[in-house]
Amino acid sequence: MDEQTRIELEAAAFRTLRAHLMEKRTDVQNIDMMNLTGFCRNCLSRWYQEAAGERGIDMSKDEAREAFYGMTMAEWKSNYQTDASPQQQEAFKTSFAENVGKDG
């Protein structure tokens, strides 16, 4: 497979993942994603923002998050986010430290 085709396939898979999380699985909470997989929508948006920055594209955290939520973070929280249980919060502390780092 040539490099351009690989890039196009990766981009298509990425767009499908983003749409899946944005439209089809709004019930999946970020805290559960982070606890199970070590990443969540916020991580994806941060990676997107970092990739933009590496290419000289100025993008705010809010702009990057909107790309993954399909709306502002405030709208997402209001529409879909639920309160995390104490067990979820405790597991998140460990997962975040292992996967993102203590300073985030």
JSON list of C-alpha atoms in Angstrom, two decimals:
[
{"chain": "A", "resi": 1, "resn": "MET", "atom": "CA", "xyz": [0.00, 0.00, 0.00]},
{"chain": "A", "resi": 2, "resn": "ASP", "atom": "CA", "xyz": [1.37, 3.41, -0.88]},
{"chain": "A", "resi": 3, "resn": "GLU", "atom": "CA", "xyz": [1.78, 6.12, 1.77]},
{"chain": "A", "resi": 4, "resn": "GLN", "atom": "CA", "xyz": [-1.03, 8.37, 0.50]},
{"chain": "A", "resi": 5, "resn": "THR", "atom": "CA", "xyz": [-3.54, 5.51, 0.52]},
{"chain": "A", "resi": 6, "resn": "ARG", "atom": "CA", "xyz": [-2.49, 4.58, 4.07]},
{"chain": "A", "resi": 7, "resn": "ILE", "atom": "CA", "xyz": [-2.99, 8.17, 5.21]},
{"chain": "A", "resi": 8, "resn": "GLU", "atom": "CA", "xyz": [-6.41, 8.33, 3.55]},
{"chain": "A", "resi": 9, "resn": "LEU", "atom": "CA", "xyz": [-7.51, 5.06, 5.17]},
{"chain": "A", "resi": 10, "resn": "GLU", "atom": "CA", "xyz": [-6.30, 6.19, 8.59]},
{"chain": "A", "resi": 11, "resn": "ALA", "atom": "CA", "xyz": [-8.11, 9.51, 8.17]},
{"chain": "A", "resi": 12, "resn": "ALA", "atom": "CA", "xyz": [-11.33, 7.73, 7.16]},
{"chain": "A", "resi": 13, "resn": "ALA", "atom": "CA", "xyz": [-11.12, 5.43, 10.19]},
{"chain": "A", "resi": 14, "resn": "PHE", "atom": "CA", "xyz": [-10.46, 8.42, 12.43]},
{"chain": "A", "resi": 15, "resn": "ARG", "atom": "CA", "xyz": [-13.47, 10.32, 11.04]},
{"chain": "A", "resi": 16, "resn": "THR", "atom": "CA", "xyz": [-15.64, 7.26, 11.62]},
{"chain": "A", "resi": 17, "resn": "LEU", "atom": "CA", "xyz": [-14.44, 6.99, 15.23]},
{"chain": "A", "resi": 18, "resn": "ARG", "atom": "CA", "xyz": [-15.12, 10.67, 15.81]},
{"chain": "A", "resi": 19, "resn": "ALA", "atom": "CA", "xyz": [-18.62, 10.44, 14.30]},
{"chain": "A", "resi": 20, "resn": "HIS", "atom": "CA", "xyz": [-19.35, 7.27, 16.27]},
{"chain": "A", "resi": 21, "resn": "LEU", "atom": "CA", "xyz": [-18.49, 8.95, 19.58]},
{"chain": "A", "resi": 22, "resn": "MET", "atom": "CA", "xyz": [-20.21, 12.19, 18.59]},
{"chain": "A", "resi": 23, "resn": "GLU", "atom": "CA", "xyz": [-23.45, 10.79, 17.20]},
{"chain": "A", "resi": 24, "resn": "LYS", "atom": "CA", "xyz": [-23.98, 7.12, 17.98]},
{"chain": "A", "resi": 25, "resn": "ARG", "atom": "CA", "xyz": [-22.52, 6.66, 21.45]},
{"chain": "A", "resi": 26, "resn": "THR", "atom": "CA", "xyz": [-23.35, 9.83, 23.32]},
{"chain": "A", "resi": 27, "resn": "ASP", "atom": "CA", "xyz": [-24.27, 7.52, 26.20]},
{"chain": "A", "resi": 28, "resn": "VAL", "atom": "CA", "xyz": [-20.65, 6.50, 26.72]},
{"chain": "A", "resi": 29, "resn": "GLN", "atom": "CA", "xyz": [-19.15, 8.70, 29.40]},
{"chain": "A", "resi": 30, "resn": "ASN", "atom": "CA", "xyz": [-15.62, 10.04, 29.07]},
{"chain": "A", "resi": 31, "resn": "ILE", "atom": "CA", "xyz": [-14.73, 8.80, 32.54]},
{"chain": "A", "resi": 32, "resn": "ASP", "atom": "CA", "xyz": [-15.64, 5.24, 31.52]},
{"chain": "A", "resi": 33, "resn": "MET", "atom": "CA", "xyz": [-13.62, 5.52, 28.31]},
{"chain": "A", "resi": 34, "resn": "MET", "atom": "CA", "xyz": [-10.62, 6.80, 30.25]},
{"chain": "A", "resi": 35, "resn": "ASN", "atom": "CA", "xyz": [-10.92, 4.14, 32.92]},
{"chain": "A", "resi": 36, "resn": "LEU", "atom": "CA", "xyz": [-11.20, 1.32, 30.38]},
{"chain": "A", "resi": 37, "resn": "THR", "atom": "CA", "xyz": [-9.01, 2.49, 27.51]},
{"chain": "A", "resi": 38, "resn": "GLY", "atom": "CA", "xyz": [-6.73, 5.20, 28.88]},
{"chain": "A", "resi": 39, "resn": "PHE", "atom": "CA", "xyz": [-8.15, 7.86, 26.54]},
{"chain": "A", "resi": 40, "resn": "CYS", "atom": "CA", "xyz": [-11.40, 9.74, 26.00]},
{"chain": "A", "resi": 41, "resn": "ARG", "atom": "CA", "xyz": [-12.93, 12.42, 23.80]},
{"chain": "A", "resi": 42, "resn": "ASN", "atom": "CA", "xyz": [-10.87, 15.07, 25.57]},
{"chain": "A", "resi": 43, "resn": "CYS", "atom": "CA", "xyz": [-7.68, 13.14, 24.82]},
{"chain": "A", "resi": 44, "resn": "LEU", "atom": "CA", "xyz": [-8.66, 12.83, 21.17]},
{"chain": "A", "resi": 45, "resn": "SER", "atom": "CA", "xyz": [-9.35, 16.56, 21.00]},
{"chain": "A", "resi": 46, "resn": "ARG", "atom": "CA", "xyz": [-6.01, 17.33, 22.67]},
{"chain": "A", "resi": 47, "resn": "TRP", "atom": "CA", "xyz": [-4.16, 15.12, 20.16]},
{"chain": "A", "resi": 48, "resn": "TYR", "atom": "CA", "xyz": [-6.02, 16.89, 17.35]},
{"chain": "A", "resi": 49, "resn": "GLN", "atom": "CA", "xyz": [-5.03, 20.29, 18.76]},
{"chain": "A", "resi": 50, "resn": "GLU", "atom": "CA", "xyz": [-1.41, 19.17, 19.15]},
{"chain": "A", "resi": 51, "resn": "ALA", "atom": "CA", "xyz": [-1.31, 17.90, 15.56]},
{"chain": "A", "resi": 52, "resn": "ALA", "atom": "CA", "xyz": [-2.70, 21.23, 14.36]},
{"chain": "A", "resi": 53, "resn": "GLY", "atom": "CA", "xyz": [-0.07, 23.10, 16.37]},
{"chain": "A", "resi": 54, "resn": "GLU", "atom": "CA", "xyz": [2.71, 20.96, 14.89]},
{"chain": "A", "resi": 55, "resn": "ARG", "atom": "CA", "xyz": [1.55, 22.17, 11.48]},
{"chain": "A", "resi": 56, "resn": "GLY", "atom": "CA", "xyz": [1.42, 25.82, 12.49]},
{"chain": "A", "resi": 57, "resn": "ILE", "atom": "CA", "xyz": [-2.37, 25.90, 12.84]},
{"chain": "A", "resi": 58, "resn": "ASP", "atom": "CA", "xyz": [-3.58, 27.88, 15.84]},
{"chain": "A", "resi": 59, "resn": "MET", "atom": "CA", "xyz": [-6.41, 26.00, 17.56]},
{"chain": "A", "resi": 60, "resn": "SER", "atom": "CA", "xyz": [-7.78, 26.56, 21.03]},
{"chain": "A", "resi": 61, "resn": "LYS", "atom": "CA", "xyz": [-8.69, 23.77, 23.43]},
{"chain": "A", "resi": 62, "resn": "ASP", "atom": "CA", "xyz": [-12.36, 24.73, 23.04]},
{"chain": "A", "resi": 63, "resn": "GLU", "atom": "CA", "xyz": [-12.16, 24.61, 19.23]},
{"chain": "A", "resi": 64, "resn": "ALA", "atom": "CA", "xyz": [-10.53, 21.17, 19.35]},
{"chain": "A", "resi": 65, "resn": "ARG", "atom": "CA", "xyz": [-13.10, 19.86, 21.82]},
{"chain": "A", "resi": 66, "resn": "GLU", "atom": "CA", "xyz": [-15.94, 21.11, 19.66]},
{"chain": "A", "resi": 67, "resn": "ALA", "atom": "CA", "xyz": [-14.48, 19.04, 16.81]},
{"chain": "A", "resi": 68, "resn": "PHE", "atom": "CA", "xyz": [-14.99, 15.91, 18.95]},
{"chain": "A", "resi": 69, "resn": "TYR", "atom": "CA", "xyz": [-18.21, 16.74, 20.70]},
{"chain": "A", "resi": 70, "resn": "GLY", "atom": "CA", "xyz": [-20.02, 18.29, 17.74]},
{"chain": "A", "resi": 71, "resn": "MET", "atom": "CA", "xyz": [-21.01, 21.11, 20.07]},
{"chain": "A", "resi": 72, "resn": "THR", "atom": "CA", "xyz": [-19.48, 23.17, 22.83]},
{"chain": "A", "resi": 73, "resn": "MET", "atom": "CA", "xyz": [-18.27, 21.39, 25.93]},
{"chain": "A", "resi": 74, "resn": "ALA", "atom": "CA", "xyz": [-20.97, 23.16, 27.97]},
{"chain": "A", "resi": 75, "resn": "GLU", "atom": "CA", "xyz": [-23.68, 21.87, 25.61]},
{"chain": "A", "resi": 76, "resn": "TRP", "atom": "CA", "xyz": [-22.28, 18.34, 25.76]},
{"chain": "A", "resi": 77, "resn": "LYS", "atom": "CA", "xyz": [-22.19, 18.35, 29.55]},
{"chain": "A", "resi": 78, "resn": "SER", "atom": "CA", "xyz": [-25.74, 19.66, 29.72]},
{"chain": "A", "resi": 79, "resn": "ASN", "atom": "CA", "xyz": [-27.07, 17.15, 27.19]},
{"chain": "A", "resi": 80, "resn": "TYR", "atom": "CA", "xyz": [-25.11, 13.96, 27.89]},
{"chain": "A", "resi": 81, "resn": "GLN", "atom": "CA", "xyz": [-22.73, 13.99, 30.85]},
{"chain": "A", "resi": 82, "resn": "THR", "atom": "CA", "xyz": [-23.83, 12.22, 34.00]},
{"chain": "A", "resi": 83, "resn": "ASP", "atom": "CA", "xyz": [-22.41, 12.39, 37.51]},
{"chain": "A", "resi": 84, "resn": "ALA", "atom": "CA", "xyz": [-19.53, 10.01, 38.13]},
{"chain": "A", "resi": 85, "resn": "SER", "atom": "CA", "xyz": [-19.73, 7.58, 41.01]},
{"chain": "A", "resi": 86, "resn": "PRO", "atom": "CA", "xyz": [-17.04, 7.62, 43.71]},
{"chain": "A", "resi": 87, "resn": "GLN", "atom": "CA", "xyz": [-15.69, 4.36, 42.23]},
{"chain": "A", "resi": 88, "resn": "GLN", "atom": "CA", "xyz": [-15.44, 5.90, 38.75]},
{"chain": "A", "resi": 89, "resn": "GLN", "atom": "CA", "xyz": [-13.70, 8.97, 40.16]},
{"chain": "A", "resi": 90, "resn": "GLU", "atom": "CA", "xyz": [-11.15, 6.85, 42.03]},
{"chain": "A", "resi": 91, "resn": "ALA", "atom": "CA", "xyz": [-10.42, 4.69, 38.97]},
{"chain": "A", "resi": 92, "resn": "PHE", "atom": "CA", "xyz": [-10.07, 7.88, 36.91]},
{"chain": "A", "resi": 93, "resn": "LYS", "atom": "CA", "xyz": [-7.31, 9.23, 39.17]},
{"chain": "A", "resi": 94, "resn": "THR", "atom": "CA", "xyz": [-5.23, 6.14, 38.48]},
{"chain": "A", "resi": 95, "resn": "SER", "atom": "CA", "xyz": [-5.99, 5.99, 34.76]},
{"chain": "A", "resi": 96, "resn": "PHE", "atom": "CA", "xyz": [-5.32, 9.70, 34.25]},
{"chain": "A", "resi": 97, "resn": "ALA", "atom": "CA", "xyz": [-1.98, 9.52, 36.06]},
{"chain": "A", "resi": 98, "resn": "GLU", "atom": "CA", "xyz": [-0.92, 6.44, 34.08]},
{"chain": "A", "resi": 99, "resn": "ASN", "atom": "CA", "xyz": [-2.05, 7.68, 30.67]},
{"chain": "A", "resi": 100, "resn": "VAL", "atom": "CA", "xyz": [-1.90, 11.46, 30.73]},
{"chain": "A", "resi": 101, "resn": "GLY", "atom": "CA", "xyz": [0.42, 12.22, 33.60]},
{"chain": "A", "resi": 102, "resn": "LYS", "atom": "CA", "xyz": [0.07, 13.95, 36.90]},
{"chain": "A", "resi": 103, "resn": "ASP", "atom": "CA", "xyz": [0.14, 17.43, 35.37]},
{"chain": "A", "resi": 104, "resn": "GLY", "atom": "CA", "xyz": [-2.25, 16.62, 32.49]}
]
